[in-house]
C-alpha positions as a printed NumPy array, in Angstrom:
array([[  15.057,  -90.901,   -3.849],
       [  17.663,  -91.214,   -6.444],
       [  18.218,  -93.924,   -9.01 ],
       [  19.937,  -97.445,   -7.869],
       [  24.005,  -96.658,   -9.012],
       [  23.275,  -92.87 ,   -9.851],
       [  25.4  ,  -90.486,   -8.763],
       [  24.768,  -88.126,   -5.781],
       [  26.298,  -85.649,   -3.253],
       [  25.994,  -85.494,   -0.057],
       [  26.639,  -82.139,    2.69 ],
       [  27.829,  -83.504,    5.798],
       [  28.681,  -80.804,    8.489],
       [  32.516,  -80.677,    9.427],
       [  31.833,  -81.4  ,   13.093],
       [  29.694,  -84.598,   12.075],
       [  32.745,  -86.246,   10.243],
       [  34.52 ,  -89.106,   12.579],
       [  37.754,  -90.091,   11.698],
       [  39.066,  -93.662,   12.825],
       [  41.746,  -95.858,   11.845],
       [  41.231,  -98.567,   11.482],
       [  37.725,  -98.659,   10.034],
       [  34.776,  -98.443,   12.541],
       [  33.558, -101.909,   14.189],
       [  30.074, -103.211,   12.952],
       [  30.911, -101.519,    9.398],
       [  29.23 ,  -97.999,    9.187],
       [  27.251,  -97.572,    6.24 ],
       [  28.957,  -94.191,    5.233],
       [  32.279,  -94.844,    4.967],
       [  35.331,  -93.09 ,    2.551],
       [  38.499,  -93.942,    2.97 ],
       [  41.687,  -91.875,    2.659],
       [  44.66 ,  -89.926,    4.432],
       [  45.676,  -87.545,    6.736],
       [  46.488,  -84.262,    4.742],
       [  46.96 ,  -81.653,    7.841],
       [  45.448,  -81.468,   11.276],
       [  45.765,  -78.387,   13.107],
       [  44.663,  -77.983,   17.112],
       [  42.569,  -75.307,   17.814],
       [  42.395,  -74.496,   21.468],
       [  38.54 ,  -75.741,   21.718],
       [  38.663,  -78.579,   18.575],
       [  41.083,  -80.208,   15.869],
       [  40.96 ,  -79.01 ,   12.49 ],
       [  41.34 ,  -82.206,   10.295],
       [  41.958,  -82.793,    6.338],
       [  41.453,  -85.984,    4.696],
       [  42.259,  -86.322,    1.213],
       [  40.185,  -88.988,    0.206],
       [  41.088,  -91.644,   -2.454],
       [  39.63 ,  -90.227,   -5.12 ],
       [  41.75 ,  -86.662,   -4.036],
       [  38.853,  -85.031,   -2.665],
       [  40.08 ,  -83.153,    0.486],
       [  37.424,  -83.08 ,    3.331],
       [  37.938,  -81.658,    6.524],
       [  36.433,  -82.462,    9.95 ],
       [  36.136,  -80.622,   12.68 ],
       [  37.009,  -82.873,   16.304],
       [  36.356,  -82.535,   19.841],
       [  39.327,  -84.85 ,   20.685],
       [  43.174,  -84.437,   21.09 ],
       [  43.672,  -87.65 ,   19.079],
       [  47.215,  -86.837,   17.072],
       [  47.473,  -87.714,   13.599],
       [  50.418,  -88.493,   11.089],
       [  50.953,  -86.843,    8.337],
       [  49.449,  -89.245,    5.098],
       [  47.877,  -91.923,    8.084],
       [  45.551,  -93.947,    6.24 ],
       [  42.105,  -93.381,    8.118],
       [  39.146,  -93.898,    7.774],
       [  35.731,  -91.129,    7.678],
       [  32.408,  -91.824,    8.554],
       [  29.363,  -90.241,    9.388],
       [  25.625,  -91.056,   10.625],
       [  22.834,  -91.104,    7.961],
       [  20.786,  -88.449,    9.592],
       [  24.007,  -85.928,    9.177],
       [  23.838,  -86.282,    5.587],
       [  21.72 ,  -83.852,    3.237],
       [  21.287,  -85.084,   -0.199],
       [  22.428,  -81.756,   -2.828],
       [  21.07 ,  -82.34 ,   -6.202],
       [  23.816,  -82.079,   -8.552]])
C-alpha cells in the first residue's frame, strides 16, 4: 500500500462514477467535489462531465434521466472496490 499523505491515482470506470448533489448521506469515503461541465443523453445512458475543483474534468457514464445545470455544484463518488490503484 502506499505511503500515509503520498500521492496516488486512482482508475475508476465511467459507469461506476455517481453523481449527487448534495453530497451522499453517511459520507462516502471517495468523494471529489466539483461542477457540471456538459451532460449529454444518450438514448440508453447520460454522458456526464465534472470538472472537478482542482480542473480535472471526469466524466461518468449514468443509467438515469436525472437533468443537470450547466456549472451545478455536485458532488462524485464511487465504491472502494471500483477503484484500481495506477502507480504514477
Amino acid at each position: 500500500p502506499p505511503a500515509p499523505e503520498s500521492v496516488v491515482y486512482v482508475s475508476v470506470r465511467p459507469e461506476q462514477l455517481h453523481i449527487d448533489s448534495p453530497p451522499p448521506a453517511g459520507g462516502a469515503a471517495n468523494v471529489v467535489s466539483g461542477r457540471i461541465a456538459y451532460a449529454a443523453y444518450l438514448g440508453t445512458y447520460q454522458r456526464v462531465g465534472v470538472r472537478l475543483d482542482n480542473g480535472i474534468v471526469v466524466e461518468a457514464r449514468l443509467q438515469d434521466r436525472r437533468s443537470f445545470a450547466p456549472d451545478e455544484r455536485v458532488s462524485v463518488w464511487w465504491a472502494p472496490d471500483d477503484a484500481i490503484l495506477v502507480r504514477p
